[in-house]
mmCIF file of C-alpha atoms in Angstrom:
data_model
loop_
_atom_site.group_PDB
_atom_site.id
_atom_site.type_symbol
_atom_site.label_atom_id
_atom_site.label_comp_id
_atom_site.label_asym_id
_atom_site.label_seq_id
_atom_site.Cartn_x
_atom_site.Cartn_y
_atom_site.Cartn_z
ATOM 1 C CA UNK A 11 -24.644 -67.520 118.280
ATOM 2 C CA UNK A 12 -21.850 -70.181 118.412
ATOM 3 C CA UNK A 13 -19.811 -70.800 121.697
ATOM 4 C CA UNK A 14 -16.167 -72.556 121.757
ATOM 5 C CA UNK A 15 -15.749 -74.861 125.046
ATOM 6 C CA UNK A 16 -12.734 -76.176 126.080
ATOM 7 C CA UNK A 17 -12.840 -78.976 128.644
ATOM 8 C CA UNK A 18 -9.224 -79.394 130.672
ATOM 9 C CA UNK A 19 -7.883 -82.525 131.411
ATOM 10 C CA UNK A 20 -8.190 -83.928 134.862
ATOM 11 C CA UNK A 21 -4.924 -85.564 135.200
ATOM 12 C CA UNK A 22 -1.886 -83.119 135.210
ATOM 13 C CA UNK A 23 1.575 -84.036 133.434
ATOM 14 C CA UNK A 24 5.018 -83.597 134.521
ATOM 15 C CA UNK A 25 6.899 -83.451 131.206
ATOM 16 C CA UNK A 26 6.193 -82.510 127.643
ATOM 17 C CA UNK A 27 5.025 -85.548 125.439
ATOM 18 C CA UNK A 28 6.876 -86.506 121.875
ATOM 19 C CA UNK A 29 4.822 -86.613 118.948
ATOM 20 C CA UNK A 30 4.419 -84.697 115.127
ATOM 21 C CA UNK A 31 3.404 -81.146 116.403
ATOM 22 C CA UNK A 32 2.617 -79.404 112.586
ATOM 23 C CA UNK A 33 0.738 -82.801 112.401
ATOM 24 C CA UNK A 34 -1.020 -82.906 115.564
ATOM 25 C CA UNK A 35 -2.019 -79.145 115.367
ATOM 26 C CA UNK A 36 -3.605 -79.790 111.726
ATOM 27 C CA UNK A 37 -5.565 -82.894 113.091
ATOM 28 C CA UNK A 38 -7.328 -80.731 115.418
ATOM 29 C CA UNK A 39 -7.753 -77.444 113.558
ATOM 30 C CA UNK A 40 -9.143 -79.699 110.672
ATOM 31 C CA UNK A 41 -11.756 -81.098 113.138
ATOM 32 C CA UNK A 42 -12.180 -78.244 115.170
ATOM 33 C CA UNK A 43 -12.873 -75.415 111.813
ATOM 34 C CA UNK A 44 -14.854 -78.577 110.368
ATOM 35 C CA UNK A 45 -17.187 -78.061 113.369
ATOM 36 C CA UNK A 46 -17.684 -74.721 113.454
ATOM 37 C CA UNK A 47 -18.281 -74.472 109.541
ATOM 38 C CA UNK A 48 -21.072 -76.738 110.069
ATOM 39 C CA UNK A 49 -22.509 -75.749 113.535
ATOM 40 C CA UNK A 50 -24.720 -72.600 112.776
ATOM 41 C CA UNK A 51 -26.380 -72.606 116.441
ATOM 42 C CA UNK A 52 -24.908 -73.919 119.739
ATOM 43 C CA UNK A 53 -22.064 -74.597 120.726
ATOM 44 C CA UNK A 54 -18.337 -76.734 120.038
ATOM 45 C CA UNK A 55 -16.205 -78.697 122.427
ATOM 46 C CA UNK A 56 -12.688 -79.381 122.128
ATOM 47 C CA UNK A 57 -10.956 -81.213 124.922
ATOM 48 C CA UNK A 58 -8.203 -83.885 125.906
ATOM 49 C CA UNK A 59 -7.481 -86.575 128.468
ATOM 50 C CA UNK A 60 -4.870 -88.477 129.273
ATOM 51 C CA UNK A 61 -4.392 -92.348 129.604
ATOM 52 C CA UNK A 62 -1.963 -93.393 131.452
ATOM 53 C CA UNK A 63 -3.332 -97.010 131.968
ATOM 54 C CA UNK A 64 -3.472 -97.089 127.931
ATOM 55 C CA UNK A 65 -0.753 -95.371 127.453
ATOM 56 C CA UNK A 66 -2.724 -92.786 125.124
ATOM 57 C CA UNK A 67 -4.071 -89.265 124.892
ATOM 58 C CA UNK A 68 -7.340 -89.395 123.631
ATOM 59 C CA UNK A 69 -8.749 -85.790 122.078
ATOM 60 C CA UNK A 70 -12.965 -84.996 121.552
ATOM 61 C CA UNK A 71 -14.603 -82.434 119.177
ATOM 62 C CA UNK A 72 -17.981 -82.449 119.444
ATOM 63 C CA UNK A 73 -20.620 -80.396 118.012
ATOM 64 C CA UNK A 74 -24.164 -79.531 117.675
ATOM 65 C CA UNK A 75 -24.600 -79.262 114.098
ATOM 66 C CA UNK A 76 -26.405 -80.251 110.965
ATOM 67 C CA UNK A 77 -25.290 -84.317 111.834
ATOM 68 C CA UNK A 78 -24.354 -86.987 109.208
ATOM 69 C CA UNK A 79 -26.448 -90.261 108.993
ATOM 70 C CA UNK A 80 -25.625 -93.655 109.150
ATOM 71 C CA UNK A 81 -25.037 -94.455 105.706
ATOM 72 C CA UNK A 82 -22.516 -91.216 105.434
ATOM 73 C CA UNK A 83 -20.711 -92.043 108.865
ATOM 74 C CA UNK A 84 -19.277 -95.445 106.763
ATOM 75 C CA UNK A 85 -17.425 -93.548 104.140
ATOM 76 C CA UNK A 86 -17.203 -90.227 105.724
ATOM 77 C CA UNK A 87 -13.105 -90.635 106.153
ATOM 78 C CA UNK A 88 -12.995 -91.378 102.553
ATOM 79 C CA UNK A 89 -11.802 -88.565 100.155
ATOM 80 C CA UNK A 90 -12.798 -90.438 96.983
ATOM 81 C CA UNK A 91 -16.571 -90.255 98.124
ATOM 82 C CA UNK A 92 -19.111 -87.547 98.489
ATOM 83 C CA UNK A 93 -21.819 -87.321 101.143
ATOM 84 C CA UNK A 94 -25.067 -87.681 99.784
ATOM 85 C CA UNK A 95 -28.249 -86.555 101.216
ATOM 86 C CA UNK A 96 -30.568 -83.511 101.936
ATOM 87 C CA UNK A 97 -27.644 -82.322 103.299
ATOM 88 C CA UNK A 98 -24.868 -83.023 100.417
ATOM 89 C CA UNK A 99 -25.044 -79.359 99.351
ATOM 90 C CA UNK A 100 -23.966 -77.884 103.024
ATOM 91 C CA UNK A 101 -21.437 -81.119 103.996
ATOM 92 C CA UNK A 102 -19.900 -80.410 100.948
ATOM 93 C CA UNK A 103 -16.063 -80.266 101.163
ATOM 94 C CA UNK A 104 -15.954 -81.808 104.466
ATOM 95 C CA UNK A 105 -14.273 -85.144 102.722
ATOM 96 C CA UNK A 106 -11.374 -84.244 101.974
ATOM 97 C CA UNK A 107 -10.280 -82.445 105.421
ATOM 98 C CA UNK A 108 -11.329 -85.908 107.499
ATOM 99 C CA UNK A 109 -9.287 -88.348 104.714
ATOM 100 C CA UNK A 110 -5.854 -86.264 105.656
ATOM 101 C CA UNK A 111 -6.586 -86.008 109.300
ATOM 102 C CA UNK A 112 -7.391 -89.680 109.307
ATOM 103 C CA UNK A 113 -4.075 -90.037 107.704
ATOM 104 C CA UNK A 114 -2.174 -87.977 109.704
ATOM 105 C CA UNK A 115 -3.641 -89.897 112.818
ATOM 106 C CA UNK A 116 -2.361 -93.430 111.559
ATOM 107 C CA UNK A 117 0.861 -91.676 111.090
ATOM 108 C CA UNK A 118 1.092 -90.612 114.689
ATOM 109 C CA UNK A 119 -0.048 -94.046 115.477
ATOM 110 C CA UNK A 120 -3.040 -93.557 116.641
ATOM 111 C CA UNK A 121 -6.826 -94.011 115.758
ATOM 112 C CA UNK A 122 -9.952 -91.920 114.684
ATOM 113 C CA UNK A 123 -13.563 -92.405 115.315
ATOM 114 C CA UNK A 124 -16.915 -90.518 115.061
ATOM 115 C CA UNK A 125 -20.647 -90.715 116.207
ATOM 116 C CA UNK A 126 -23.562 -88.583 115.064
ATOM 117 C CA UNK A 127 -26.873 -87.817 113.830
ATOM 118 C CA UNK A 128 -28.985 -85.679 111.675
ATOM 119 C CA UNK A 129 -29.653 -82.673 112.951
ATOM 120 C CA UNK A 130 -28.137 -83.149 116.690
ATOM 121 C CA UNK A 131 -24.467 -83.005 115.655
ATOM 122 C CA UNK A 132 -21.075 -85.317 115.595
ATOM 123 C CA UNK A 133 -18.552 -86.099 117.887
ATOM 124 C CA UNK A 134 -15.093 -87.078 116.877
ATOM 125 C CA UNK A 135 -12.564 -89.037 118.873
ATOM 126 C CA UNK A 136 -8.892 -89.607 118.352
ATOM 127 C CA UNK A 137 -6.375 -90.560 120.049
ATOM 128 C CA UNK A 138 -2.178 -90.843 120.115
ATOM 129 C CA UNK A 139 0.489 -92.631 121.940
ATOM 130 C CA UNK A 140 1.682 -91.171 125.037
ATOM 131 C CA UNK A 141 4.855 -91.028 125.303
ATOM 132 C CA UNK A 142 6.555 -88.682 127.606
ATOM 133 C CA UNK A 143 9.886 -86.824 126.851
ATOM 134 C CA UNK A 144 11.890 -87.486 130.026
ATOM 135 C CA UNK A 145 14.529 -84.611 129.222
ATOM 136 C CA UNK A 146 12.127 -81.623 129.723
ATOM 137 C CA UNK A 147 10.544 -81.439 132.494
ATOM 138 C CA UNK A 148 7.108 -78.859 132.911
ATOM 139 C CA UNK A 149 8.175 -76.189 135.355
ATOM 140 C CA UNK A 150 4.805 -76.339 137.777
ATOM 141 C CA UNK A 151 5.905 -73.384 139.650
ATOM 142 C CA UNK A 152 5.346 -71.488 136.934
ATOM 143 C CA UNK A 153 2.207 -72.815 135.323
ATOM 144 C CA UNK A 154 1.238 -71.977 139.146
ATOM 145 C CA UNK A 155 1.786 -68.205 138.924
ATOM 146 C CA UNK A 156 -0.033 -68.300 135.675
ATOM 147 C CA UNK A 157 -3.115 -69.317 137.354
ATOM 148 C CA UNK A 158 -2.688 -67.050 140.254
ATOM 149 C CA UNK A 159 -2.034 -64.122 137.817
ATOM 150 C CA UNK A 160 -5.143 -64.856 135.878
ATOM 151 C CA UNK A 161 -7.435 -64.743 139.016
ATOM 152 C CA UNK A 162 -6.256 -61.582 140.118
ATOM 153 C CA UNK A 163 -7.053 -59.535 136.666
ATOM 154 C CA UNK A 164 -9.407 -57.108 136.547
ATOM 155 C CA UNK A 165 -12.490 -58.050 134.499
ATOM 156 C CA UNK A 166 -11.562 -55.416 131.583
ATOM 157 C CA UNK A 167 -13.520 -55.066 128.448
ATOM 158 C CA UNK A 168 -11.471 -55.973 125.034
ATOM 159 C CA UNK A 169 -12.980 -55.243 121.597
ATOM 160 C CA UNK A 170 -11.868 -57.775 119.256
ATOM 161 C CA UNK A 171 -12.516 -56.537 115.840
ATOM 162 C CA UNK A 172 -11.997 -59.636 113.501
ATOM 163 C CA UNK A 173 -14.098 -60.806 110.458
ATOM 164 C CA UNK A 174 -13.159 -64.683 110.569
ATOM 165 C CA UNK A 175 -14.914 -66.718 113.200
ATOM 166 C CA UNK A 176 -12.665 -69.606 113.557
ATOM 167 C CA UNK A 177 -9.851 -66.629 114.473
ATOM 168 C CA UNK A 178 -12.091 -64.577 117.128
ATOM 169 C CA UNK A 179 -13.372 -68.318 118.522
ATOM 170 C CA UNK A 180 -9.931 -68.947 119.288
ATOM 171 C CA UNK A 181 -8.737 -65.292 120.275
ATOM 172 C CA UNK A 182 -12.252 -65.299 122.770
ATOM 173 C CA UNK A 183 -10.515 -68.519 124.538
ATOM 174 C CA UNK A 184 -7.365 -66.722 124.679
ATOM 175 C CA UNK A 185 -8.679 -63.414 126.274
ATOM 176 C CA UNK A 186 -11.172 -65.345 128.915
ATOM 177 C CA UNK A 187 -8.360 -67.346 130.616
ATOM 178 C CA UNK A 188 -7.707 -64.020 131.998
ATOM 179 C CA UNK A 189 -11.289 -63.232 132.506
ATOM 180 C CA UNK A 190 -11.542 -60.108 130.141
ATOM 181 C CA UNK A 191 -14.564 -59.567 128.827
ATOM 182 C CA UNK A 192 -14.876 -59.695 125.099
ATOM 183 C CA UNK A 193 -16.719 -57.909 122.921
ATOM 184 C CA UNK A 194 -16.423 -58.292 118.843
ATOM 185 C CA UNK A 195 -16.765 -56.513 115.553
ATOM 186 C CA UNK A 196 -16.957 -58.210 112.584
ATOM 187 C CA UNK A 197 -15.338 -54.896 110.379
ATOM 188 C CA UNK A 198 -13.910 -51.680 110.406
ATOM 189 C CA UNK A 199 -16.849 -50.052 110.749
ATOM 190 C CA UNK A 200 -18.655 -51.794 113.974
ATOM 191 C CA UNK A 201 -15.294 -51.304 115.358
ATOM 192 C CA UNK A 202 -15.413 -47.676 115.304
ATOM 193 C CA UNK A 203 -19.014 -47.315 116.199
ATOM 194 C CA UNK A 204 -18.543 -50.027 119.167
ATOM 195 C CA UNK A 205 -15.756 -47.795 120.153
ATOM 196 C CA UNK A 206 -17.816 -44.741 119.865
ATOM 197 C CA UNK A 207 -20.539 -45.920 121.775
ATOM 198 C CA UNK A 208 -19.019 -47.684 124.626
ATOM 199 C CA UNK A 209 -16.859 -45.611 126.609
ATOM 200 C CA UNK A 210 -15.773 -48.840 128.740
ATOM 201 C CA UNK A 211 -13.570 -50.162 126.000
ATOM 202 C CA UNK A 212 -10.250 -50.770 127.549
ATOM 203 C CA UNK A 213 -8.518 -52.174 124.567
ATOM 204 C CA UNK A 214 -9.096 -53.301 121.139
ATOM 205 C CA UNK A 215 -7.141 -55.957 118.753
ATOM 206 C CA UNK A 216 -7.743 -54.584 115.325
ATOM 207 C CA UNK A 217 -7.195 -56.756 112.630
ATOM 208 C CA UNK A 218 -5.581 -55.360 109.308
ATOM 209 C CA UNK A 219 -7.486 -57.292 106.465
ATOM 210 C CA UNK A 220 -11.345 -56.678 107.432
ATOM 211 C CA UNK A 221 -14.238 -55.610 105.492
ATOM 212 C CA UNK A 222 -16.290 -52.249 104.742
ATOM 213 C CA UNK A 223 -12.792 -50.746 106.540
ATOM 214 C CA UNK A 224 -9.659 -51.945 106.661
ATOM 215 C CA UNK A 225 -8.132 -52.366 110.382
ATOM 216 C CA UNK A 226 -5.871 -49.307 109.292
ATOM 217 C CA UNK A 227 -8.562 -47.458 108.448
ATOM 218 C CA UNK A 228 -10.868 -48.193 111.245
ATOM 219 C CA UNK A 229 -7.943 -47.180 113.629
ATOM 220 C CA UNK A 230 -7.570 -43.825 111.994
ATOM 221 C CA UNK A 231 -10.755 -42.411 112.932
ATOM 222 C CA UNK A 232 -10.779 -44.233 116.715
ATOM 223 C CA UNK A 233 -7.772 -42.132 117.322
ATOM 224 C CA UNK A 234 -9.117 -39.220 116.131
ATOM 225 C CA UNK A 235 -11.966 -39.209 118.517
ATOM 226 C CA UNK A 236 -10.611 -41.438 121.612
ATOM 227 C CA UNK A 237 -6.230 -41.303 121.203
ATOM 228 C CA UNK A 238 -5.717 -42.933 125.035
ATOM 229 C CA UNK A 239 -7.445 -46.213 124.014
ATOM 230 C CA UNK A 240 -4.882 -48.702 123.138
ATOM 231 C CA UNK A 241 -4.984 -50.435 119.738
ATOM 232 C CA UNK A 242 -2.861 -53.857 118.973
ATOM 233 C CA UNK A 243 -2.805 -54.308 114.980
ATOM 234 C CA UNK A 244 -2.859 -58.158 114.067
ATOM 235 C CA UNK A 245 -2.095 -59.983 110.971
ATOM 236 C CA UNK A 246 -1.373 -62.844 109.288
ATOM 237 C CA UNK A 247 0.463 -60.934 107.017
ATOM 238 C CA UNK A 248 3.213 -59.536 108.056
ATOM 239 C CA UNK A 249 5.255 -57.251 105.219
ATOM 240 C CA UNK A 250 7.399 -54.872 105.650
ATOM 241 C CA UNK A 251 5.311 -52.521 104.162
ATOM 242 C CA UNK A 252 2.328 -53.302 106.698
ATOM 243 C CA UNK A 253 4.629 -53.367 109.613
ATOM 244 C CA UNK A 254 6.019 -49.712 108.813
ATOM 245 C CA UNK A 255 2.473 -48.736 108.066
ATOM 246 C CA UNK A 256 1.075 -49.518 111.686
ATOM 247 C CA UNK A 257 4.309 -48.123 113.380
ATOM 248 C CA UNK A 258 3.701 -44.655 111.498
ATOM 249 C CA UNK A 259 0.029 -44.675 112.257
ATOM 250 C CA UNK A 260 0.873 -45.236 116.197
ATOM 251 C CA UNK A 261 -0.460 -48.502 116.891
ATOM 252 C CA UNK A 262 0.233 -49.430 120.303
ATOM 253 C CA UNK A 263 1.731 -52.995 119.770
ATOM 254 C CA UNK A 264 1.656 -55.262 116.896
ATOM 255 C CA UNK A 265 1.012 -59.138 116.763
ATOM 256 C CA UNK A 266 1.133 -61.560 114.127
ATOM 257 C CA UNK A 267 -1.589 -64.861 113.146
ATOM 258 C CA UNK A 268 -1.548 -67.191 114.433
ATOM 259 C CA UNK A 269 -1.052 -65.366 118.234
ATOM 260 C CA UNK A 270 1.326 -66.607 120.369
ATOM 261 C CA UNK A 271 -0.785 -67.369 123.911
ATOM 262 C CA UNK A 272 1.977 -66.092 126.123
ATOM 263 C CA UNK A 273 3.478 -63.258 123.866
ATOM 264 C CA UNK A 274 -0.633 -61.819 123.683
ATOM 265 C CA UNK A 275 -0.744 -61.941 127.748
ATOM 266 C CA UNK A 276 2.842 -60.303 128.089
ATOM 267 C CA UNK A 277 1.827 -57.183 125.570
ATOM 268 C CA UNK A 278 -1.299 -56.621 127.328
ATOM 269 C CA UNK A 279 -0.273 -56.786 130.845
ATOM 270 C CA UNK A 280 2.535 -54.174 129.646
ATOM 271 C CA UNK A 281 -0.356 -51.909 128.321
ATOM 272 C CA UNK A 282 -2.338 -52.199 131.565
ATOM 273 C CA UNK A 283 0.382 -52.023 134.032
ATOM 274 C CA UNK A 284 1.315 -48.666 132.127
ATOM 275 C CA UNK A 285 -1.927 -47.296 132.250
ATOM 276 C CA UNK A 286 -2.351 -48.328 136.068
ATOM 277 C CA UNK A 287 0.868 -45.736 136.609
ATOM 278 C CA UNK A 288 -0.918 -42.571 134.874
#
């Protein structure tokens, strides 16, 4: 079992902050999917603080995976060399994804560094300028209400059926800022029987590409045996043709990958409110 932490920064911030988003976002999903491709067992931390003495934000991803020695940890940002040791075969590919982050990093302005070892796990740090864009202020008030909202929920039960555990990581961080409680299937098929079997299900995201059967397939036969529990179809591709598909089948809402924090919490409140009024 593999569990996704993410430590909050102490020190709260009045205005958004100016730097490369696409960039900054691929820094840290390069580091973060890096560490759970090589974690099997335990757990992965992802967090931030901010400097303002330094005038920096400095972001940690730390894992406790297979490691990389000494020797490795010299060359490891280099994508023209391969790790080599007992552990070449499973480290394999993990080059290339550090050389562009690196880069990335120096373009931001910032720095990169990592500690590990064999068989306890690595921790990367990186950090960035801070610097604060004075035009757009945070609104508090309403990061406030968020908060309040979230400790007033209910502790419903949401089956997430999705194959990819980089996705569901990230979805289960999503869903427990609310404090649902998550359950997942990893096809079509657990799905169903996971609905079958526990009548406590509140709510399931289905995802449309999935093994053994499909998310449309997989929904089919949930509604035939349980039609009041709500379904949201997600996917990171979003046709036409799959759009008109999961409005004709009677999905109850529809998001698209990656999901959109705020546009998740606003669908599912709607679905609960509505069911509170029944």
């Amino acid at each position: 079992e593999l569990d996704l932490y993410f430590v909050e920064n102490k020190t709260s911030i009045s205005n958004n902050i100016l730097t490369d988003e696409v960039k900054l976002k691929q820094i840290i999903v390069n580091l973060i999917s890096n560490a759970i491709k090589y974690t099997v067992k335990g757990k992965v931390t992802f967090g931030y603080q901010i400097n303002e003495e330094d005038k920096n934000i400095e972001f940690i991803v730390k894992d406790t995976g297979l490691g990389i020695d000494e020797g490795n940890l010299k060359v490891i940002f280099d994508r023209f060399r391969r790790i080599e040791d007992e552990f070449s075969v499973a480290l394999s590919g993990l080059g290339l994804g550090l050389a562009i982050s690196k880069a990335y990093i120096e373009m931001l302005g910032g720095t990169i560094s990592v500690h590990s070892k064999i068989k306890v796990g690595s921790e990367f740090k990186f950090t960035i300028p801070l610097i604060y864009d004075e035009s757009i202020p945070i609104p508090i008030l309403n990061q406030i209400n968020v908060l309040n909202v979230a400790v007033k929920q209910n502790y419903q039960t949401i089956l997430v059926a999705e194959d990819d555990n980089i996705n569901f990581l990230l979805i289960k961080r999503i869903l427990e800022l609310k404090k649902y409680k998550v359950l997942r299937a990893i096809n079509g098929q657990e799905a169903v029987d996971i609905c079958r079997e526990n009548v406590d299900i509140h709510l399931v995201l289905m995802d449309i590409k999935m093994p053994v059967l499909n998310g449309f397939e997989a929904f089919k036969i949930i509604n035939s045996f349980n039609p009041k529990l709500p379904v949201i179809a997600q996917t990171a591709y979003a046709s036409v043709e799959d759009y008109e598909k999961i409005m004709e089948l009677g999905f109850t809402a529809y998001v698209s990958k990656p999901l959109d924090k705020e546009k998740i919490f606003e669908i599912i409140d709607s679905i609960f409110h509505k069911s509170c009024n029944y």
